Amino acid sequence: MRRQALRRRYYDLFSRLYDRFVTWHSGEPTGPMRRALAERATQVSARRVLDLCCGTGAVTWALAETAPADTVVVGLDFSWGMLSRGKAGVERAGCSGIRWVQADAAALPFKNGVFDVVTCAYALYELKGQARSVMLCEVARALARGGRFLAMEHEVPTRRLLRALFFVRLWVIGAEGARAFLGGEVQEFGRVFPRVAREVLPPGKSKIVMGAKAATPPEADQATCAR
Ligand SMILES: C[S@@+](CC[C@H](N)C(=O)[O-])C[C@H]1O[C@@H](n2cnc3c(N)ncnc32)[C@H](O)[C@@H]1O
């Protein structure tokens, strides 16, 4: 519990620099990659959309812009620092109607089957210990039948300095298994979702991994998440 509080504190502090860090790291805080994720998420009609580990809300915002006006868009993060910056930025830009929720992604405060689409950008690999597999089961639980989970992840940086900083950061936040996960997302998703696809986006620094929940009950009940 204390470690979770420390991690939250780390993200609260990081939120002050986060958008600038992302611009330096990838050249695009709210640009084409996150927008591509939002566009793929909303290309099939969805009434309720959840953006997990939403940080300062770049994807949440793009979801609100690309989805039909009556879509409910929820941004969830455990860091109040990240959420409050996201909320302020989106409101400054005149976009309203996003609901912001402070919660742990591994214990989603939602009923079963309420979301048509769940997104998560650049966060799964940072989750610690069992949190990632628990969160995948939580996502499957919160998704409606036939719903989709789209996660955007990094390809590990090839430039030496960025690669070194990337691994230092993983070490600081204690993201165990992150290196293995970044190469094995399809297998990890396959333990929870019956249909999985992976798409690397140009210029090859990011990818989207999609897991779809079955439309009918028997196939959907994966052993990994049996409760
Ligand atoms: C690298 S940032 C990604 C933010 C955002 N999705 C984006 O595209 O910029 C990772 C985010 O995950 C959040 N996070 C990490 N562990 C979490 C957890 N267990 N539950 C909820 N949020 C978490 C952090 O607070 C942070 O905002």
mmCIF file of C-alpha atoms and ligand atoms in Angstrom:
data_model
loop_
_atom_site.group_PDB
_atom_site.id
_atom_site.type_symbol
_atom_site.label_atom_id
_atom_site.label_comp_id
_atom_site.label_asym_id
_atom_site.label_seq_id
_atom_site.Cartn_x
_atom_site.Cartn_y
_atom_site.Cartn_z
ATOM 1 C CA MET A 1 0.000 0.000 0.000
ATOM 2 C CA ARG A 2 2.869 2.336 0.944
ATOM 3 C CA ARG A 3 4.607 1.542 -2.351
ATOM 4 C CA GLN A 4 1.399 2.298 -4.265
ATOM 5 C CA ALA A 5 1.175 5.667 -2.459
ATOM 6 C CA LEU A 6 4.805 6.392 -3.367
ATOM 7 C CA ARG A 7 4.147 5.540 -7.013
ATOM 8 C CA ARG A 8 1.144 7.833 -7.038
ATOM 9 C CA ARG A 9 3.272 10.564 -5.538
ATOM 10 C CA TYR A 10 5.902 9.974 -8.252
ATOM 11 C CA TYR A 11 3.233 10.492 -10.957
ATOM 12 C CA ASP A 12 1.833 13.547 -9.135
ATOM 13 C CA LEU A 13 5.290 15.136 -9.295
ATOM 14 C CA PHE A 14 5.936 13.895 -12.841
ATOM 15 C CA SER A 15 2.648 15.480 -13.972
ATOM 16 C CA ARG A 16 4.285 18.925 -13.676
ATOM 17 C CA LEU A 17 6.737 18.031 -16.440
ATOM 18 C CA TYR A 18 4.816 15.313 -18.218
ATOM 19 C CA ASP A 19 3.606 17.133 -21.342
ATOM 20 C CA ARG A 20 7.028 18.750 -21.867
ATOM 21 C CA PHE A 21 8.735 15.387 -21.358
ATOM 22 C CA VAL A 22 6.467 13.739 -23.929
ATOM 23 C CA THR A 23 7.119 16.524 -26.441
ATOM 24 C CA TRP A 24 10.881 16.112 -25.976
ATOM 25 C CA HIS A 25 10.705 12.317 -26.034
ATOM 26 C CA SER A 26 8.414 11.826 -28.998
ATOM 27 C CA GLY A 27 7.866 15.275 -30.480
ATOM 28 C CA GLU A 28 4.117 15.007 -30.015
ATOM 29 C CA PRO A 29 2.260 15.470 -26.727
ATOM 30 C CA THR A 30 -1.204 15.347 -28.207
ATOM 31 C CA GLY A 31 -0.369 14.634 -31.823
ATOM 32 C CA PRO A 32 -0.798 11.914 -34.423
ATOM 33 C CA MET A 33 -0.116 8.744 -32.388
ATOM 34 C CA ARG A 34 -2.627 9.399 -29.632
ATOM 35 C CA ARG A 35 -5.092 10.737 -32.174
ATOM 36 C CA ALA A 36 -4.668 7.562 -34.259
ATOM 37 C CA LEU A 37 -5.528 5.528 -31.169
ATOM 38 C CA ALA A 38 -8.659 7.615 -30.539
ATOM 39 C CA GLU A 39 -9.732 7.358 -34.184
ATOM 40 C CA ARG A 40 -9.395 3.575 -34.220
ATOM 41 C CA ALA A 41 -11.255 3.368 -30.911
ATOM 42 C CA THR A 42 -14.223 5.388 -32.154
ATOM 43 C CA GLN A 43 -14.439 4.143 -35.744
ATOM 44 C CA VAL A 44 -17.021 1.593 -34.611
ATOM 45 C CA SER A 45 -19.929 3.266 -32.836
ATOM 46 C CA ALA A 46 -19.505 3.335 -29.058
ATOM 47 C CA ARG A 47 -21.801 4.782 -26.398
ATOM 48 C CA ARG A 48 -19.370 4.589 -23.495
ATOM 49 C CA VAL A 49 -15.614 4.888 -23.775
ATOM 50 C CA LEU A 50 -13.009 4.601 -21.020
ATOM 51 C CA ASP A 51 -9.440 5.913 -21.275
ATOM 52 C CA LEU A 52 -7.378 4.092 -18.639
ATOM 53 C CA CYS A 53 -4.260 5.590 -17.044
ATOM 54 C CA CYS A 54 -5.226 8.729 -18.924
ATOM 55 C CA GLY A 55 -2.455 10.932 -17.488
ATOM 56 C CA THR A 56 -2.901 14.526 -18.641
ATOM 57 C CA GLY A 57 -5.732 13.420 -20.922
ATOM 58 C CA ALA A 58 -4.305 13.635 -24.449
ATOM 59 C CA VAL A 59 -6.131 10.497 -25.621
ATOM 60 C CA THR A 60 -9.226 11.262 -23.525
ATOM 61 C CA TRP A 61 -9.505 14.600 -25.250
ATOM 62 C CA ALA A 62 -9.006 13.092 -28.720
ATOM 63 C CA LEU A 63 -11.703 10.519 -27.895
ATOM 64 C CA ALA A 64 -14.133 13.291 -26.955
ATOM 65 C CA GLU A 65 -13.345 15.038 -30.234
ATOM 66 C CA THR A 66 -13.623 11.998 -32.510
ATOM 67 C CA ALA A 67 -16.635 10.245 -30.910
ATOM 68 C CA PRO A 68 -20.244 11.315 -31.561
ATOM 69 C CA ALA A 69 -21.373 14.117 -29.227
ATOM 70 C CA ASP A 70 -23.592 11.850 -27.094
ATOM 71 C CA THR A 71 -20.770 9.399 -26.276
ATOM 72 C CA VAL A 72 -19.825 9.214 -22.600
ATOM 73 C CA VAL A 73 -16.038 9.597 -22.308
ATOM 74 C CA VAL A 74 -14.337 8.748 -19.022
ATOM 75 C CA GLY A 75 -10.675 9.386 -18.170
ATOM 76 C CA LEU A 76 -9.301 7.320 -15.264
ATOM 77 C CA ASP A 77 -5.962 7.657 -13.481
ATOM 78 C CA PHE A 78 -4.756 7.109 -9.914
ATOM 79 C CA SER A 79 -2.721 10.341 -9.883
ATOM 80 C CA TRP A 80 -4.669 13.435 -8.967
ATOM 81 C CA GLY A 81 -1.781 15.567 -10.299
ATOM 82 C CA MET A 82 -2.170 14.037 -13.779
ATOM 83 C CA LEU A 83 -5.973 14.233 -13.693
ATOM 84 C CA SER A 84 -6.127 17.851 -12.584
ATOM 85 C CA ARG A 85 -3.740 18.930 -15.329
ATOM 86 C CA GLY A 86 -5.770 17.002 -17.889
ATOM 87 C CA LYS A 87 -9.008 18.501 -16.657
ATOM 88 C CA ALA A 88 -7.609 22.052 -16.668
ATOM 89 C CA GLY A 89 -6.099 21.709 -20.172
ATOM 90 C CA VAL A 90 -9.239 20.274 -21.702
ATOM 91 C CA GLU A 91 -11.437 22.926 -20.073
ATOM 92 C CA ARG A 92 -9.097 25.723 -21.226
ATOM 93 C CA ALA A 93 -9.559 24.435 -24.758
ATOM 94 C CA GLY A 94 -13.326 24.647 -24.344
ATOM 95 C CA CYS A 95 -13.975 20.894 -24.368
ATOM 96 C CA SER A 96 -16.421 19.827 -21.674
ATOM 97 C CA GLY A 97 -18.307 16.654 -20.864
ATOM 98 C CA ILE A 98 -15.377 14.356 -20.064
ATOM 99 C CA ARG A 99 -15.782 12.561 -16.737
ATOM 100 C CA TRP A 100 -12.592 12.217 -14.687
ATOM 101 C CA VAL A 101 -12.209 9.382 -12.208
ATOM 102 C CA GLN A 102 -9.392 8.878 -9.710
ATOM 103 C CA ALA A 103 -8.949 5.140 -9.175
ATOM 104 C CA ASP A 104 -6.556 2.219 -9.465
ATOM 105 C CA ALA A 105 -6.657 0.585 -12.901
ATOM 106 C CA ALA A 106 -6.397 -2.807 -11.211
ATOM 107 C CA ALA A 107 -9.674 -2.237 -9.292
ATOM 108 C CA LEU A 108 -12.021 -0.457 -11.671
ATOM 109 C CA PRO A 109 -14.983 1.216 -9.940
ATOM 110 C CA PHE A 110 -17.430 0.229 -12.699
ATOM 111 C CA LYS A 111 -20.095 -2.430 -13.124
ATOM 112 C CA ASN A 112 -19.571 -5.369 -15.495
ATOM 113 C CA GLY A 113 -20.015 -4.759 -19.215
ATOM 114 C CA VAL A 114 -20.564 -1.001 -19.175
ATOM 115 C CA PHE A 115 -17.982 0.146 -21.757
ATOM 116 C CA ASP A 116 -17.968 -0.487 -25.508
ATOM 117 C CA VAL A 117 -14.337 0.563 -25.862
ATOM 118 C CA VAL A 118 -11.427 0.935 -23.452
ATOM 119 C CA THR A 119 -8.165 2.620 -24.434
ATOM 120 C CA CYS A 120 -4.832 2.883 -22.658
ATOM 121 C CA ALA A 121 -1.815 4.767 -24.006
ATOM 122 C CA TYR A 122 1.778 4.162 -22.956
ATOM 123 C CA ALA A 123 0.902 2.923 -19.485
ATOM 124 C CA LEU A 124 0.499 -0.864 -19.409
ATOM 125 C CA TYR A 125 4.240 -1.468 -19.524
ATOM 126 C CA GLU A 126 4.676 0.789 -16.472
ATOM 127 C CA LEU A 127 2.350 -1.218 -14.244
ATOM 128 C CA LYS A 128 4.022 -3.129 -11.494
ATOM 129 C CA GLY A 129 3.982 -6.787 -10.497
ATOM 130 C CA GLN A 130 0.584 -8.455 -10.965
ATOM 131 C CA ALA A 131 -1.150 -5.124 -11.669
ATOM 132 C CA ARG A 132 -0.957 -5.552 -15.448
ATOM 133 C CA SER A 133 -2.612 -8.970 -15.596
ATOM 134 C CA VAL A 134 -5.188 -7.953 -12.986
ATOM 135 C CA MET A 135 -5.924 -4.803 -14.971
ATOM 136 C CA LEU A 136 -6.427 -6.791 -18.196
ATOM 137 C CA CYS A 137 -9.024 -8.921 -16.420
ATOM 138 C CA GLU A 138 -10.646 -5.794 -15.017
ATOM 139 C CA VAL A 139 -10.833 -4.338 -18.543
ATOM 140 C CA ALA A 140 -12.420 -7.537 -19.859
ATOM 141 C CA ARG A 141 -14.937 -7.400 -17.006
ATOM 142 C CA ALA A 142 -15.850 -3.743 -17.622
ATOM 143 C CA LEU A 143 -16.235 -4.271 -21.387
ATOM 144 C CA ALA A 144 -19.572 -5.135 -22.944
ATOM 145 C CA ARG A 145 -19.822 -8.291 -25.090
ATOM 146 C CA GLY A 146 -18.022 -7.645 -28.360
ATOM 147 C CA GLY A 147 -16.242 -4.644 -26.788
ATOM 148 C CA ARG A 148 -12.654 -3.779 -27.654
ATOM 149 C CA PHE A 149 -9.560 -2.825 -25.679
ATOM 150 C CA LEU A 150 -6.981 -0.816 -27.602
ATOM 151 C CA ALA A 151 -3.610 -0.252 -25.954
ATOM 152 C CA MET A 152 -0.871 1.896 -27.442
ATOM 153 C CA GLU A 153 2.655 1.001 -26.409
ATOM 154 C CA HIS A 154 6.204 2.042 -27.218
ATOM 155 C CA GLU A 155 8.582 0.080 -29.297
ATOM 156 C CA VAL A 156 11.736 0.229 -27.126
ATOM 157 C CA PRO A 157 13.758 3.317 -28.268
ATOM 158 C CA THR A 158 16.690 2.574 -30.545
ATOM 159 C CA ARG A 159 18.611 5.829 -29.885
ATOM 160 C CA ARG A 160 21.180 5.102 -27.192
ATOM 161 C CA LEU A 161 20.453 8.030 -24.849
ATOM 162 C CA LEU A 162 16.679 7.595 -25.065
ATOM 163 C CA ARG A 163 17.013 3.852 -24.558
ATOM 164 C CA ALA A 164 19.173 4.366 -21.451
ATOM 165 C CA LEU A 165 16.736 6.960 -20.027
ATOM 166 C CA PHE A 166 13.802 4.693 -20.830
ATOM 167 C CA PHE A 167 15.296 1.822 -18.820
ATOM 168 C CA VAL A 168 16.382 4.131 -15.971
ATOM 169 C CA ARG A 169 12.787 5.322 -15.738
ATOM 170 C CA LEU A 170 11.456 1.753 -15.685
ATOM 171 C CA TRP A 171 13.913 0.998 -12.892
ATOM 172 C CA VAL A 172 12.867 4.100 -10.898
ATOM 173 C CA ILE A 173 9.169 3.291 -11.109
ATOM 174 C CA GLY A 174 9.817 -0.415 -10.520
ATOM 175 C CA ALA A 175 7.962 -1.649 -13.599
ATOM 176 C CA GLU A 176 8.822 -5.323 -13.257
ATOM 177 C CA GLY A 177 8.492 -7.399 -16.406
ATOM 178 C CA ALA A 178 8.157 -4.313 -18.614
ATOM 179 C CA ARG A 179 10.875 -5.409 -21.044
ATOM 180 C CA ALA A 180 9.268 -8.817 -21.473
ATOM 181 C CA PHE A 181 5.807 -7.289 -21.822
ATOM 182 C CA LEU A 182 6.922 -4.824 -24.521
ATOM 183 C CA GLY A 183 7.788 -7.784 -26.756
ATOM 184 C CA GLY A 184 5.050 -10.143 -25.649
ATOM 185 C CA GLU A 185 1.853 -8.104 -25.514
ATOM 186 C CA VAL A 186 0.016 -10.345 -27.957
ATOM 187 C CA GLN A 187 0.555 -13.416 -25.762
ATOM 188 C CA GLU A 188 -0.462 -11.510 -22.610
ATOM 189 C CA PHE A 189 -3.618 -10.168 -24.267
ATOM 190 C CA GLY A 190 -4.332 -13.648 -25.642
ATOM 191 C CA ARG A 191 -4.653 -14.993 -22.093
ATOM 192 C CA VAL A 192 -7.664 -12.710 -21.573
ATOM 193 C CA PHE A 193 -9.160 -11.886 -24.978
ATOM 194 C CA PRO A 194 -10.227 -14.455 -27.598
ATOM 195 C CA ARG A 195 -9.279 -12.139 -30.487
ATOM 196 C CA VAL A 196 -6.048 -10.142 -30.543
ATOM 197 C CA ALA A 197 -4.390 -8.004 -33.235
ATOM 198 C CA ARG A 198 -1.234 -5.875 -33.318
ATOM 199 C CA GLU A 199 -0.464 -2.938 -35.576
ATOM 200 C CA VAL A 200 2.814 -0.982 -35.664
ATOM 201 C CA LEU A 201 2.205 2.639 -36.625
ATOM 202 C CA PRO A 202 4.612 4.554 -38.858
ATOM 203 C CA PRO A 203 7.396 5.574 -38.233
ATOM 204 C CA GLY A 204 7.690 2.425 -36.125
ATOM 205 C CA LYS A 205 8.014 3.872 -32.594
ATOM 206 C CA SER A 206 4.534 2.949 -31.366
ATOM 207 C CA LYS A 207 2.099 0.095 -31.775
ATOM 208 C CA ILE A 208 -1.537 -0.609 -30.991
ATOM 209 C CA VAL A 209 -2.481 -3.951 -29.486
ATOM 210 C CA MET A 210 -6.198 -4.718 -29.696
ATOM 211 C CA GLY A 211 -8.036 -7.307 -27.635
ATOM 212 C CA ALA A 212 -11.696 -7.988 -28.411
ATOM 213 C CA LYS A 213 -14.142 -9.592 -26.033
ATOM 214 C CA ALA A 214 -16.322 -12.292 -27.564
ATOM 215 C CA ALA A 215 -19.867 -11.384 -28.529
ATOM 216 C CA THR A 216 -21.223 -14.551 -26.924
ATOM 217 C CA PRO A 217 -20.678 -15.722 -23.329
ATOM 218 C CA PRO A 218 -18.892 -19.121 -23.480
ATOM 219 C CA GLU A 219 -15.907 -17.979 -25.511
ATOM 220 C CA ALA A 220 -15.539 -14.841 -23.428
ATOM 221 C CA ASP A 221 -14.919 -16.578 -20.121
ATOM 222 C CA GLN A 222 -11.162 -16.951 -20.203
ATOM 223 C CA ALA A 223 -9.648 -19.214 -17.546
ATOM 224 C CA THR A 224 -7.052 -16.579 -16.590
ATOM 225 C CA CYS A 225 -9.722 -14.273 -15.234
ATOM 226 C CA ALA A 226 -12.012 -16.881 -13.703
ATOM 227 C CA ARG A 227 -13.449 -15.600 -10.466
HETATM 228 C C1 LIG B 1 3.222 7.209 -19.018
HETATM 229 S S1 LIG B 1 1.752 7.876 -18.343
HETATM 230 C C2 LIG B 1 0.655 7.736 -19.732
HETATM 231 C C3 LIG B 1 -0.394 8.820 -19.693
HETATM 232 C C4 LIG B 1 -1.322 8.926 -20.902
HETATM 233 N N1 LIG B 1 -2.060 7.711 -21.165
HETATM 234 C C5 LIG B 1 -0.622 9.396 -22.160
HETATM 235 O O1 LIG B 1 -0.870 8.863 -23.217
HETATM 236 O O2 LIG B 1 0.172 10.323 -22.083
HETATM 237 C C6 LIG B 1 1.197 6.559 -17.291
HETATM 238 C C7 LIG B 1 -0.024 6.949 -16.463
HETATM 239 O O3 LIG B 1 -0.505 5.781 -15.805
HETATM 240 C C8 LIG B 1 -0.968 6.173 -14.524
HETATM 241 N N2 LIG B 1 -0.952 4.951 -13.676
HETATM 242 C C9 LIG B 1 0.112 4.181 -13.359
HETATM 243 N N3 LIG B 1 -0.270 3.145 -12.593
HETATM 244 C C10 LIG B 1 -1.622 3.280 -12.422
HETATM 245 C C11 LIG B 1 -2.598 2.507 -11.739
HETATM 246 N N4 LIG B 1 -2.264 1.393 -11.043
HETATM 247 N N5 LIG B 1 -3.883 2.902 -11.794
HETATM 248 C C12 LIG B 1 -4.241 4.036 -12.474
HETATM 249 N N6 LIG B 1 -3.350 4.808 -13.136
HETATM 250 C C13 LIG B 1 -2.058 4.430 -13.117
HETATM 251 C C14 LIG B 1 0.012 7.250 -14.073
HETATM 252 O O4 LIG B 1 -0.520 8.074 -13.070
HETATM 253 C C15 LIG B 1 0.241 7.993 -15.396
HETATM 254 O O5 LIG B 1 -0.654 9.051 -15.545
#
